[in-house]
Amino acid sequence: MSSESFLKEVQAIGEKFLLKLQKLPKAEPVEIVSFSVVLLFIVTVLVLTIIACSCCCCSCCGCDGRPDPRRKKSQISPAAH
């Protein structure tokens, strides 16, 4: 997928999202609840992704960006037959 088609796809999704937001005040309660649930799911996935990435970065590097000396990887040598 080229970057141009990706950007067009993201723009189309954004336009659909804005259109849905504009129609939301006139929507039925079921539509409002379902839209809220979908929005909550998307926000939850994004937050959990950010938390996972930050935990991963903090576990291999310290907060100052240097590797944690306690987490040195030991090299395993092949067993002799």
PDB file of N, CA, C and O in Angstrom:
ATOM      1  N   MET A   1       0.848  -1.166   0.000  1.00  0.00           N
ATOM      2  CA  MET A   1       0.000   0.000   0.000  1.00  0.00           C
ATOM      3  C   MET A   1       0.897   1.232   0.000  1.00  0.00           C
ATOM      4  O   MET A   1       1.765   1.388   0.843  1.00  0.00           O
ATOM      5  N   SER A   2       0.707   2.096  -0.950  1.00  0.00           N
ATOM      6  CA  SER A   2       1.536   3.294  -1.035  1.00  0.00           C
ATOM      7  C   SER A   2       1.092   4.310   0.018  1.00  0.00           C
ATOM      8  O   SER A   2      -0.025   4.250   0.552  1.00  0.00           O
ATOM      9  N   SER A   3       1.990   5.225   0.285  1.00  0.00           N
ATOM     10  CA  SER A   3       1.675   6.219   1.316  1.00  0.00           C
ATOM     11  C   SER A   3       0.531   7.133   0.866  1.00  0.00           C
ATOM     12  O   SER A   3      -0.250   7.603   1.683  1.00  0.00           O
ATOM     13  N   GLU A   4       0.421   7.365  -0.431  1.00  0.00           N
ATOM     14  CA  GLU A   4      -0.649   8.227  -0.934  1.00  0.00           C
ATOM     15  C   GLU A   4      -2.021   7.587  -0.728  1.00  0.00           C
ATOM     16  O   GLU A   4      -2.964   8.236  -0.279  1.00  0.00           O
ATOM     17  N   SER A   5      -2.129   6.302  -1.029  1.00  0.00           N
ATOM     18  CA  SER A   5      -3.414   5.620  -0.828  1.00  0.00           C
ATOM     19  C   SER A   5      -3.733   5.475   0.659  1.00  0.00           C
ATOM     20  O   SER A   5      -4.895   5.528   1.058  1.00  0.00           O
ATOM     21  N   PHE A   6      -2.693   5.306   1.476  1.00  0.00           N
ATOM     22  CA  PHE A   6      -2.902   5.227   2.921  1.00  0.00           C
ATOM     23  C   PHE A   6      -3.447   6.549   3.451  1.00  0.00           C
ATOM     24  O   PHE A   6      -4.368   6.568   4.257  1.00  0.00           O
ATOM     25  N   LEU A   7      -2.867   7.654   2.978  1.00  0.00           N
ATOM     26  CA  LEU A   7      -3.340   8.960   3.424  1.00  0.00           C
ATOM     27  C   LEU A   7      -4.775   9.222   2.977  1.00  0.00           C
ATOM     28  O   LEU A   7      -5.577   9.799   3.720  1.00  0.00           O
ATOM     29  N   LYS A   8      -5.125   8.790   1.772  1.00  0.00           N
ATOM     30  CA  LYS A   8      -6.499   8.939   1.291  1.00  0.00           C
ATOM     31  C   LYS A   8      -7.458   8.122   2.151  1.00  0.00           C
ATOM     32  O   LYS A   8      -8.567   8.563   2.463  1.00  0.00           O
ATOM     33  N   GLU A   9      -7.021   6.924   2.524  1.00  0.00           N
ATOM     34  CA  GLU A   9      -7.862   6.068   3.366  1.00  0.00           C
ATOM     35  C   GLU A   9      -8.072   6.692   4.747  1.00  0.00           C
ATOM     36  O   GLU A   9      -9.187   6.696   5.276  1.00  0.00           O
ATOM     37  N   VAL A  10      -7.004   7.233   5.328  1.00  0.00           N
ATOM     38  CA  VAL A  10      -7.112   7.885   6.640  1.00  0.00           C
ATOM     39  C   VAL A  10      -8.017   9.115   6.540  1.00  0.00           C
ATOM     40  O   VAL A  10      -8.846   9.359   7.423  1.00  0.00           O
ATOM     41  N   GLN A  11      -7.897   9.868   5.453  1.00  0.00           N
ATOM     42  CA  GLN A  11      -8.750  11.039   5.256  1.00  0.00           C
ATOM     43  C   GLN A  11     -10.215  10.634   5.114  1.00  0.00           C
ATOM     44  O   GLN A  11     -11.098  11.279   5.677  1.00  0.00           O
ATOM     45  N   ALA A  12     -10.476   9.546   4.394  1.00  0.00           N
ATOM     46  CA  ALA A  12     -11.856   9.078   4.231  1.00  0.00           C
ATOM     47  C   ALA A  12     -12.442   8.645   5.575  1.00  0.00           C
ATOM     48  O   ALA A  12     -13.603   8.951   5.880  1.00  0.00           O
ATOM     49  N   ILE A  13     -11.642   7.953   6.377  1.00  0.00           N
ATOM     50  CA  ILE A  13     -12.105   7.529   7.698  1.00  0.00           C
ATOM     51  C   ILE A  13     -12.380   8.750   8.575  1.00  0.00           C
ATOM     52  O   ILE A  13     -13.387   8.804   9.295  1.00  0.00           O
ATOM     53  N   GLY A  14     -11.507   9.753   8.514  1.00  0.00           N
ATOM     54  CA  GLY A  14     -11.702  10.977   9.283  1.00  0.00           C
ATOM     55  C   GLY A  14     -12.962  11.722   8.878  1.00  0.00           C
ATOM     56  O   GLY A  14     -13.697  12.228   9.723  1.00  0.00           O
ATOM     57  N   GLU A  15     -13.228  11.771   7.566  1.00  0.00           N
ATOM     58  CA  GLU A  15     -14.440  12.437   7.097  1.00  0.00           C
ATOM     59  C   GLU A  15     -15.694  11.699   7.554  1.00  0.00           C
ATOM     60  O   GLU A  15     -16.683  12.320   7.947  1.00  0.00           O
ATOM     61  N   LYS A  16     -15.656  10.364   7.510  1.00  0.00           N
ATOM     62  CA  LYS A  16     -16.804   9.585   7.997  1.00  0.00           C
ATOM     63  C   LYS A  16     -17.023   9.819   9.490  1.00  0.00           C
ATOM     64  O   LYS A  16     -18.166   9.924   9.955  1.00  0.00           O
ATOM     65  N   PHE A  17     -15.923   9.892  10.227  1.00  0.00           N
ATOM     66  CA  PHE A  17     -16.004  10.123  11.665  1.00  0.00           C
ATOM     67  C   PHE A  17     -16.616  11.497  11.959  1.00  0.00           C
ATOM     68  O   PHE A  17     -17.494  11.621  12.818  1.00  0.00           O
ATOM     69  N   LEU A  18     -16.172  12.533  11.230  1.00  0.00           N
ATOM     70  CA  LEU A  18     -16.734  13.868  11.434  1.00  0.00           C
ATOM     71  C   LEU A  18     -18.209  13.926  11.056  1.00  0.00           C
ATOM     72  O   LEU A  18     -19.012  14.579  11.732  1.00  0.00           O
ATOM     73  N   LEU A  19     -18.569  13.239   9.976  1.00  0.00           N
ATOM     74  CA  LEU A  19     -19.978  13.198   9.573  1.00  0.00           C
ATOM     75  C   LEU A  19     -20.821  12.528  10.650  1.00  0.00           C
ATOM     76  O   LEU A  19     -21.924  12.984  10.974  1.00  0.00           O
ATOM     77  N   LYS A  20     -20.294  11.450  11.218  1.00  0.00           N
ATOM     78  CA  LYS A  20     -21.017  10.750  12.289  1.00  0.00           C
ATOM     79  C   LYS A  20     -21.159  11.659  13.511  1.00  0.00           C
ATOM     80  O   LYS A  20     -22.217  11.674  14.159  1.00  0.00           O
ATOM     81  N   LEU A  21     -20.115  12.410  13.839  1.00  0.00           N
ATOM     82  CA  LEU A  21     -20.196  13.336  14.972  1.00  0.00           C
ATOM     83  C   LEU A  21     -21.222  14.433  14.736  1.00  0.00           C
ATOM     84  O   LEU A  21     -21.906  14.854  15.667  1.00  0.00           O
ATOM     85  N   GLN A  22     -21.322  14.904  13.501  1.00  0.00           N
ATOM     86  CA  GLN A  22     -22.290  15.956  13.189  1.00  0.00           C
ATOM     87  C   GLN A  22     -23.725  15.447  13.302  1.00  0.00           C
ATOM     88  O   GLN A  22     -24.627  16.183  13.694  1.00  0.00           O
ATOM     89  N   LYS A  23     -23.948  14.186  12.973  1.00  0.00           N
ATOM     90  CA  LYS A  23     -25.294  13.610  13.037  1.00  0.00           C
ATOM     91  C   LYS A  23     -25.645  13.102  14.434  1.00  0.00           C
ATOM     92  O   LYS A  23     -26.796  12.751  14.688  1.00  0.00           O
ATOM     93  N   LEU A  24     -24.681  13.052  15.329  1.00  0.00           N
ATOM     94  CA  LEU A  24     -24.896  12.459  16.652  1.00  0.00           C
ATOM     95  C   LEU A  24     -25.975  13.153  17.485  1.00  0.00           C
ATOM     96  O   LEU A  24     -26.773  12.470  18.129  1.00  0.00           O
ATOM     97  N   PRO A  25     -26.070  14.479  17.515  1.00  0.00           N
ATOM     98  CA  PRO A  25     -27.120  15.097  18.343  1.00  0.00           C
ATOM     99  C   PRO A  25     -28.538  14.717  17.931  1.00  0.00           C
ATOM    100  O   PRO A  25     -29.447  14.703  18.754  1.00  0.00           O
ATOM    101  N   LYS A  26     -28.741  14.379  16.651  1.00  0.00           N
ATOM    102  CA  LYS A  26     -30.077  14.018  16.174  1.00  0.00           C
ATOM    103  C   LYS A  26     -30.299  12.507  16.183  1.00  0.00           C
ATOM    104  O   LYS A  26     -31.360  12.043  15.803  1.00  0.00           O
ATOM    105  N   ALA A  27     -29.310  11.738  16.602  1.00  0.00           N
ATOM    106  CA  ALA A  27     -29.387  10.278  16.527  1.00  0.00           C
ATOM    107  C   ALA A  27     -30.257   9.704  17.640  1.00  0.00           C
ATOM    108  O   ALA A  27     -30.551  10.371  18.643  1.00  0.00           O
ATOM    109  N   GLU A  28     -30.638   8.463  17.443  1.00  0.00           N
ATOM    110  CA  GLU A  28     -31.401   7.744  18.465  1.00  0.00           C
ATOM    111  C   GLU A  28     -30.473   7.355  19.608  1.00  0.00           C
ATOM    112  O   GLU A  28     -29.262   7.250  19.416  1.00  0.00           O
ATOM    113  N   PRO A  29     -31.025   7.101  20.786  1.00  0.00           N
ATOM    114  CA  PRO A  29     -30.186   6.735  21.928  1.00  0.00           C
ATOM    115  C   PRO A  29     -29.341   5.475  21.689  1.00  0.00           C
ATOM    116  O   PRO A  29     -28.197   5.396  22.164  1.00  0.00           O
ATOM    117  N   VAL A  30     -29.880   4.522  20.922  1.00  0.00           N
ATOM    118  CA  VAL A  30     -29.116   3.296  20.653  1.00  0.00           C
ATOM    119  C   VAL A  30     -27.872   3.616  19.828  1.00  0.00           C
ATOM    120  O   VAL A  30     -26.787   3.081  20.082  1.00  0.00           O
ATOM    121  N   GLU A  31     -28.008   4.511  18.870  1.00  0.00           N
ATOM    122  CA  GLU A  31     -26.860   4.911  18.057  1.00  0.00           C
ATOM    123  C   GLU A  31     -25.822   5.644  18.886  1.00  0.00           C
ATOM    124  O   GLU A  31     -24.617   5.444  18.702  1.00  0.00           O
ATOM    125  N   ILE A  32     -26.275   6.488  19.785  1.00  0.00           N
ATOM    126  CA  ILE A  32     -25.356   7.233  20.641  1.00  0.00           C
ATOM    127  C   ILE A  32     -24.571   6.286  21.532  1.00  0.00           C
ATOM    128  O   ILE A  32     -23.351   6.412  21.680  1.00  0.00           O
ATOM    129  N   VAL A  33     -25.260   5.321  22.116  1.00  0.00           N
ATOM    130  CA  VAL A  33     -24.590   4.356  22.997  1.00  0.00           C
ATOM    131  C   VAL A  33     -23.615   3.498  22.205  1.00  0.00           C
ATOM    132  O   VAL A  33     -22.468   3.283  22.637  1.00  0.00           O
ATOM    133  N   SER A  34     -24.025   3.023  21.041  1.00  0.00           N
ATOM    134  CA  SER A  34     -23.128   2.178  20.251  1.00  0.00           C
ATOM    135  C   SER A  34     -21.904   2.962  19.783  1.00  0.00           C
ATOM    136  O   SER A  34     -20.785   2.454  19.791  1.00  0.00           O
ATOM    137  N   PHE A  35     -22.097   4.209  19.390  1.00  0.00           N
ATOM    138  CA  PHE A  35     -20.977   5.048  18.988  1.00  0.00           C
ATOM    139  C   PHE A  35     -20.034   5.280  20.163  1.00  0.00           C
ATOM    140  O   PHE A  35     -18.810   5.243  20.010  1.00  0.00           O
ATOM    141  N   SER A  36     -20.595   5.494  21.333  1.00  0.00           N
ATOM    142  CA  SER A  36     -19.776   5.696  22.537  1.00  0.00           C
ATOM    143  C   SER A  36     -18.966   4.446  22.878  1.00  0.00           C
ATOM    144  O   SER A  36     -17.804   4.543  23.278  1.00  0.00           O
ATOM    145  N   VAL A  37     -19.586   3.288  22.723  1.00  0.00           N
ATOM    146  CA  VAL A  37     -18.885   2.028  23.018  1.00  0.00           C
ATOM    147  C   VAL A  37     -17.727   1.834  22.040  1.00  0.00           C
ATOM    148  O   VAL A  37     -16.617   1.468  22.447  1.00  0.00           O
ATOM    149  N   VAL A  38     -17.963   2.087  20.767  1.00  0.00           N
ATOM    150  CA  VAL A  38     -16.893   1.951  19.773  1.00  0.00           C
ATOM    151  C   VAL A  38     -15.776   2.946  20.049  1.00  0.00           C
ATOM    152  O   VAL A  38     -14.590   2.615  20.000  1.00  0.00           O
ATOM    153  N   LEU A  39     -16.140   4.168  20.375  1.00  0.00           N
ATOM    154  CA  LEU A  39     -15.142   5.191  20.685  1.00  0.00           C
ATOM    155  C   LEU A  39     -14.347   4.819  21.934  1.00  0.00           C
ATOM    156  O   LEU A  39     -13.114   4.974  21.967  1.00  0.00           O
ATOM    157  N   LEU A  40     -15.019   4.309  22.947  1.00  0.00           N
ATOM    158  CA  LEU A  40     -14.347   3.877  24.165  1.00  0.00           C
ATOM    159  C   LEU A  40     -13.386   2.722  23.875  1.00  0.00           C
ATOM    160  O   LEU A  40     -12.276   2.672  24.409  1.00  0.00           O
ATOM    161  N   PHE A  41     -13.783   1.803  23.012  1.00  0.00           N
ATOM    162  CA  PHE A  41     -12.918   0.683  22.640  1.00  0.00           C
ATOM    163  C   PHE A  41     -11.651   1.185  21.939  1.00  0.00           C
ATOM    164  O   PHE A  41     -10.545   0.755  22.258  1.00  0.00           O
ATOM    165  N   ILE A  42     -11.809   2.118  21.007  1.00  0.00           N
ATOM    166  CA  ILE A  42     -10.650   2.652  20.287  1.00  0.00           C
ATOM    167  C   ILE A  42      -9.704   3.372  21.238  1.00  0.00           C
ATOM    168  O   ILE A  42      -8.486   3.174  21.191  1.00  0.00           O
ATOM    169  N   VAL A  43     -10.247   4.181  22.130  1.00  0.00           N
ATOM    170  CA  VAL A  43      -9.415   4.902  23.091  1.00  0.00           C
ATOM    171  C   VAL A  43      -8.711   3.925  24.018  1.00  0.00           C
ATOM    172  O   VAL A  43      -7.514   4.088  24.328  1.00  0.00           O
ATOM    173  N   THR A  44      -9.396   2.874  24.453  1.00  0.00           N
ATOM    174  CA  THR A  44      -8.788   1.878  25.335  1.00  0.00           C
ATOM    175  C   THR A  44      -7.626   1.173  24.643  1.00  0.00           C
ATOM    176  O   THR A  44      -6.557   0.989  25.245  1.00  0.00           O
ATOM    177  N   VAL A  45      -7.804   0.799  23.389  1.00  0.00           N
ATOM    178  CA  VAL A  45      -6.726   0.128  22.654  1.00  0.00           C
ATOM    179  C   VAL A  45      -5.525   1.055  22.506  1.00  0.00           C
ATOM    180  O   VAL A  45      -4.383   0.636  22.698  1.00  0.00           O
ATOM    181  N   LEU A  46      -5.766   2.316  22.193  1.00  0.00           N
ATOM    182  CA  LEU A  46      -4.658   3.264  22.066  1.00  0.00           C
ATOM    183  C   LEU A  46      -3.921   3.473  23.386  1.00  0.00           C
ATOM    184  O   LEU A  46      -2.690   3.486  23.421  1.00  0.00           O
ATOM    185  N   VAL A  47      -4.663   3.609  24.471  1.00  0.00           N
ATOM    186  CA  VAL A  47      -4.038   3.801  25.779  1.00  0.00           C
ATOM    187  C   VAL A  47      -3.234   2.570  26.185  1.00  0.00           C
ATOM    188  O   VAL A  47      -2.103   2.680  26.670  1.00  0.00           O
ATOM    189  N   LEU A  48      -3.792   1.381  25.975  1.00  0.00           N
ATOM    190  CA  LEU A  48      -3.071   0.161  26.327  1.00  0.00           C
ATOM    191  C   LEU A  48      -1.824  -0.019  25.468  1.00  0.00           C
ATOM    192  O   LEU A  48      -0.792  -0.505  25.947  1.00  0.00           O
ATOM    193  N   THR A  49      -1.885   0.382  24.201  1.00  0.00           N
ATOM    194  CA  THR A  49      -0.712   0.314  23.336  1.00  0.00           C
ATOM    195  C   THR A  49       0.377   1.253  23.828  1.00  0.00           C
ATOM    196  O   THR A  49       1.557   0.880  23.875  1.00  0.00           O
ATOM    197  N   ILE A  50      -0.002   2.448  24.211  1.00  0.00           N
ATOM    198  CA  ILE A  50       0.977   3.405  24.737  1.00  0.00           C
ATOM    199  C   ILE A  50       1.595   2.889  26.027  1.00  0.00           C
ATOM    200  O   ILE A  50       2.809   2.983  26.229  1.00  0.00           O
ATOM    201  N   ILE A  51       0.787   2.319  26.905  1.00  0.00           N
ATOM    202  CA  ILE A  51       1.297   1.769  28.163  1.00  0.00           C
ATOM    203  C   ILE A  51       2.251   0.612  27.879  1.00  0.00           C
ATOM    204  O   ILE A  51       3.328   0.516  28.478  1.00  0.00           O
ATOM    205  N   ALA A  52       1.890  -0.283  26.958  1.00  0.00           N
ATOM    206  CA  ALA A  52       2.745  -1.421  26.636  1.00  0.00           C
ATOM    207  C   ALA A  52       4.073  -0.973  26.052  1.00  0.00           C
ATOM    208  O   ALA A  52       5.130  -1.503  26.404  1.00  0.00           O
ATOM    209  N   CYS A  53       4.023   0.011  25.164  1.00  0.00           N
ATOM    210  CA  CYS A  53       5.264   0.505  24.568  1.00  0.00           C
ATOM    211  C   CYS A  53       6.141   1.193  25.608  1.00  0.00           C
ATOM    212  O   CYS A  53       7.362   1.019  25.608  1.00  0.00           O
ATOM    213  N   SER A  54       5.535   1.953  26.488  1.00  0.00           N
ATOM    214  CA  SER A  54       6.335   2.639  27.505  1.00  0.00           C
ATOM    215  C   SER A  54       6.920   1.645  28.501  1.00  0.00           C
ATOM    216  O   SER A  54       8.060   1.802  28.946  1.00  0.00           O
ATOM    217  N   CYS A  55       6.181   0.602  28.853  1.00  0.00           N
ATOM    218  CA  CYS A  55       6.717  -0.419  29.763  1.00  0.00           C
ATOM    219  C   CYS A  55       7.840  -1.193  29.106  1.00  0.00           C
ATOM    220  O   CYS A  55       8.832  -1.533  29.750  1.00  0.00           O
ATOM    221  N   CYS A  56       7.713  -1.462  27.819  1.00  0.00           N
ATOM    222  CA  CYS A  56       8.747  -2.180  27.095  1.00  0.00           C
ATOM    223  C   CYS A  56      10.026  -1.348  27.046  1.00  0.00           C
ATOM    224  O   CYS A  56      11.116  -1.859  27.254  1.00  0.00           O
ATOM    225  N   CYS A  57       9.888  -0.061  26.781  1.00  0.00           N
ATOM    226  CA  CYS A  57      11.057   0.812  26.708  1.00  0.00           C
ATOM    227  C   CYS A  57      11.701   0.963  28.076  1.00  0.00           C
ATOM    228  O   CYS A  57      12.927   0.997  28.187  1.00  0.00           O
ATOM    229  N   CYS A  58      10.911   1.055  29.101  1.00  0.00           N
ATOM    230  CA  CYS A  58      11.472   1.228  30.447  1.00  0.00           C
ATOM    231  C   CYS A  58      12.134  -0.048  30.957  1.00  0.00           C
ATOM    232  O   CYS A  58      13.043   0.018  31.770  1.00  0.00           O
ATOM    233  N   SER A  59      11.712  -1.206  30.480  1.00  0.00           N
ATOM    234  CA  SER A  59      12.305  -2.438  30.977  1.00  0.00           C
ATOM    235  C   SER A  59      13.670  -2.709  30.352  1.00  0.00           C
ATOM    236  O   SER A  59      14.531  -3.295  30.981  1.00  0.00           O
ATOM    237  N   CYS A  60      13.894  -2.257  29.104  1.00  0.00           N
ATOM    238  CA  CYS A  60      15.194  -2.515  28.489  1.00  0.00           C
ATOM    239  C   CYS A  60      16.132  -1.331  28.638  1.00  0.00           C
ATOM    240  O   CYS A  60      17.336  -1.479  28.539  1.00  0.00           O
ATOM    241  N   CYS A  61      15.624  -0.158  28.863  1.00  0.00           N
ATOM    242  CA  CYS A  61      16.441   1.037  29.064  1.00  0.00           C
ATOM    243  C   CYS A  61      15.936   1.746  30.309  1.00  0.00           C
ATOM    244  O   CYS A  61      14.761   1.697  30.623  1.00  0.00           O
ATOM    245  N   GLY A  62      16.842   2.423  30.966  1.00  0.00           N
ATOM    246  CA  GLY A  62      16.430   3.202  32.112  1.00  0.00           C
ATOM    247  C   GLY A  62      15.697   4.447  31.655  1.00  0.00           C
ATOM    248  O   GLY A  62      15.584   4.735  30.466  1.00  0.00           O
ATOM    249  N   CYS A  63      15.217   5.203  32.586  1.00  0.00           N
ATOM    250  CA  CYS A  63      14.498   6.431  32.227  1.00  0.00           C
ATOM    251  C   CYS A  63      15.422   7.441  31.570  1.00  0.00           C
ATOM    252  O   CYS A  63      14.984   8.305  30.837  1.00  0.00           O
ATOM    253  N   ASP A  64      16.724   7.344  31.835  1.00  0.00           N
ATOM    254  CA  ASP A  64      17.666   8.286  31.240  1.00  0.00           C
ATOM    255  C   ASP A  64      18.149   7.841  29.860  1.00  0.00           C
ATOM    256  O   ASP A  64      18.978   8.499  29.250  1.00  0.00           O
ATOM    257  N   GLY A  65      17.647   6.711  29.357  1.00  0.00           N
ATOM    258  CA  GLY A  65      17.995   6.264  28.016  1.00  0.00           C
ATOM    259  C   GLY A  65      19.152   5.287  27.956  1.00  0.00           C
ATOM    260  O   GLY A  65      19.435   4.726  26.909  1.00  0.00           O
ATOM    261  N   ARG A  66      19.839   5.089  29.080  1.00  0.00           N
ATOM    262  CA  ARG A  66      20.955   4.140  29.097  1.00  0.00           C
ATOM    263  C   ARG A  66      20.434   2.751  29.449  1.00  0.00           C
ATOM    264  O   ARG A  66      19.477   2.606  30.207  1.00  0.00           O
ATOM    265  N   PRO A  67      21.090   1.703  28.924  1.00  0.00           N
ATOM    266  CA  PRO A  67      20.661   0.337  29.257  1.00  0.00           C
ATOM    267  C   PRO A  67      20.818   0.059  30.742  1.00  0.00           C
ATOM    268  O   PRO A  67      21.713   0.580  31.401  1.00  0.00           O
ATOM    269  N   ASP A  68      19.935  -0.754  31.252  1.00  0.00           N
ATOM    270  CA  ASP A  68      19.975  -1.144  32.658  1.00  0.00           C
ATOM    271  C   ASP A  68      21.090  -2.168  32.851  1.00  0.00           C
ATOM    272  O   ASP A  68      21.059  -3.240  32.245  1.00  0.00           O
ATOM    273  N   PRO A  69      22.093  -1.874  33.704  1.00  0.00           N
ATOM    274  CA  PRO A  69      23.221  -2.820  33.852  1.00  0.00           C
ATOM    275  C   PRO A  69      22.816  -4.141  34.487  1.00  0.00           C
ATOM    276  O   PRO A  69      23.488  -5.144  34.319  1.00  0.00           O
ATOM    277  N   ARG A  70      21.715  -4.184  35.194  1.00  0.00           N
ATOM    278  CA  ARG A  70      21.275  -5.441  35.812  1.00  0.00           C
ATOM    279  C   ARG A  70      20.669  -6.383  34.797  1.00  0.00           C
ATOM    280  O   ARG A  70      20.476  -7.553  35.072  1.00  0.00           O
ATOM    281  N   ARG A  71      20.361  -5.916  33.616  1.00  0.00           N
ATOM    282  CA  ARG A  71      19.706  -6.727  32.606  1.00  0.00           C
ATOM    283  C   ARG A  71      20.651  -7.116  31.486  1.00  0.00           C
ATOM    284  O   ARG A  71      20.307  -7.068  30.334  1.00  0.00           O
ATOM    285  N   LYS A  72      21.866  -7.479  31.834  1.00  0.00           N
ATOM    286  CA  LYS A  72      22.812  -7.915  30.818  1.00  0.00           C
ATOM    287  C   LYS A  72      22.406  -9.288  30.323  1.00  0.00           C
ATOM    288  O   LYS A  72      22.047 -10.172  31.100  1.00  0.00           O
ATOM    289  N   LYS A  73      22.504  -9.455  29.023  1.00  0.00           N
ATOM    290  CA  LYS A  73      22.148 -10.742  28.438  1.00  0.00           C
ATOM    291  C   LYS A  73      23.365 -11.652  28.467  1.00  0.00           C
ATOM    292  O   LYS A  73      24.463 -11.255  28.086  1.00  0.00           O
ATOM    293  N   SER A  74      23.177 -12.857  28.916  1.00  0.00           N
ATOM    294  CA  SER A  74      24.294 -13.808  28.945  1.00  0.00           C
ATOM    295  C   SER A  74      24.311 -14.566  27.630  1.00  0.00           C
ATOM    296  O   SER A  74      23.265 -14.914  27.066  1.00  0.00           O
ATOM    297  N   GLN A  75      25.516 -14.808  27.141  1.00  0.00           N
ATOM    298  CA  GLN A  75      25.651 -15.540  25.898  1.00  0.00           C
ATOM    299  C   GLN A  75      25.674 -17.028  26.199  1.00  0.00           C
ATOM    300  O   GLN A  75      26.310 -17.481  27.132  1.00  0.00           O
ATOM    301  N   ILE A  76      24.976 -17.771  25.368  1.00  0.00           N
ATOM    302  CA  ILE A  76      24.903 -19.209  25.536  1.00  0.00           C
ATOM    303  C   ILE A  76      25.795 -19.840  24.491  1.00  0.00           C
ATOM    304  O   ILE A  76      25.655 -19.585  23.289  1.00  0.00           O
ATOM    305  N   SER A  77      26.727 -20.652  24.934  1.00  0.00           N
ATOM    306  CA  SER A  77      27.611 -21.306  23.971  1.00  0.00           C
ATOM    307  C   SER A  77      27.053 -22.689  23.639  1.00  0.00           C
ATOM    308  O   SER A  77      26.396 -23.321  24.467  1.00  0.00           O
ATOM    309  N   PRO A  78      27.341 -23.186  22.434  1.00  0.00           N
ATOM    310  CA  PRO A  78      26.818 -24.500  22.053  1.00  0.00           C
ATOM    311  C   PRO A  78      27.461 -25.624  22.874  1.00  0.00           C
ATOM    312  O   PRO A  78      28.622 -25.535  23.275  1.00  0.00           O
ATOM    313  N   ALA A  79      26.676 -26.642  23.120  1.00  0.00           N
ATOM    314  CA  ALA A  79      27.180 -27.759  23.913  1.00  0.00           C
ATOM    315  C   ALA A  79      28.095 -28.629  23.035  1.00  0.00           C
ATOM    316  O   ALA A  79      27.832 -28.874  21.869  1.00  0.00           O
ATOM    317  N   ALA A  80      29.216 -29.091  23.628  1.00  0.00           N
ATOM    318  CA  ALA A  80      30.165 -29.945  22.893  1.00  0.00           C
ATOM    319  C   ALA A  80      29.672 -31.377  22.932  1.00  0.00           C
ATOM    320  O   ALA A  80      29.137 -31.865  23.929  1.00  0.00           O
ATOM    321  N   HIS A  81      29.800 -32.056  21.786  1.00  0.00           N
ATOM    322  CA  HIS A  81      29.379 -33.462  21.733  1.00  0.00           C
ATOM    323  C   HIS A  81      30.515 -34.388  21.952  1.00  0.00           C
ATOM    324  O   HIS A  81      31.537 -34.423  21.538  1.00  0.00           O
TER     325      HIS A  81
END
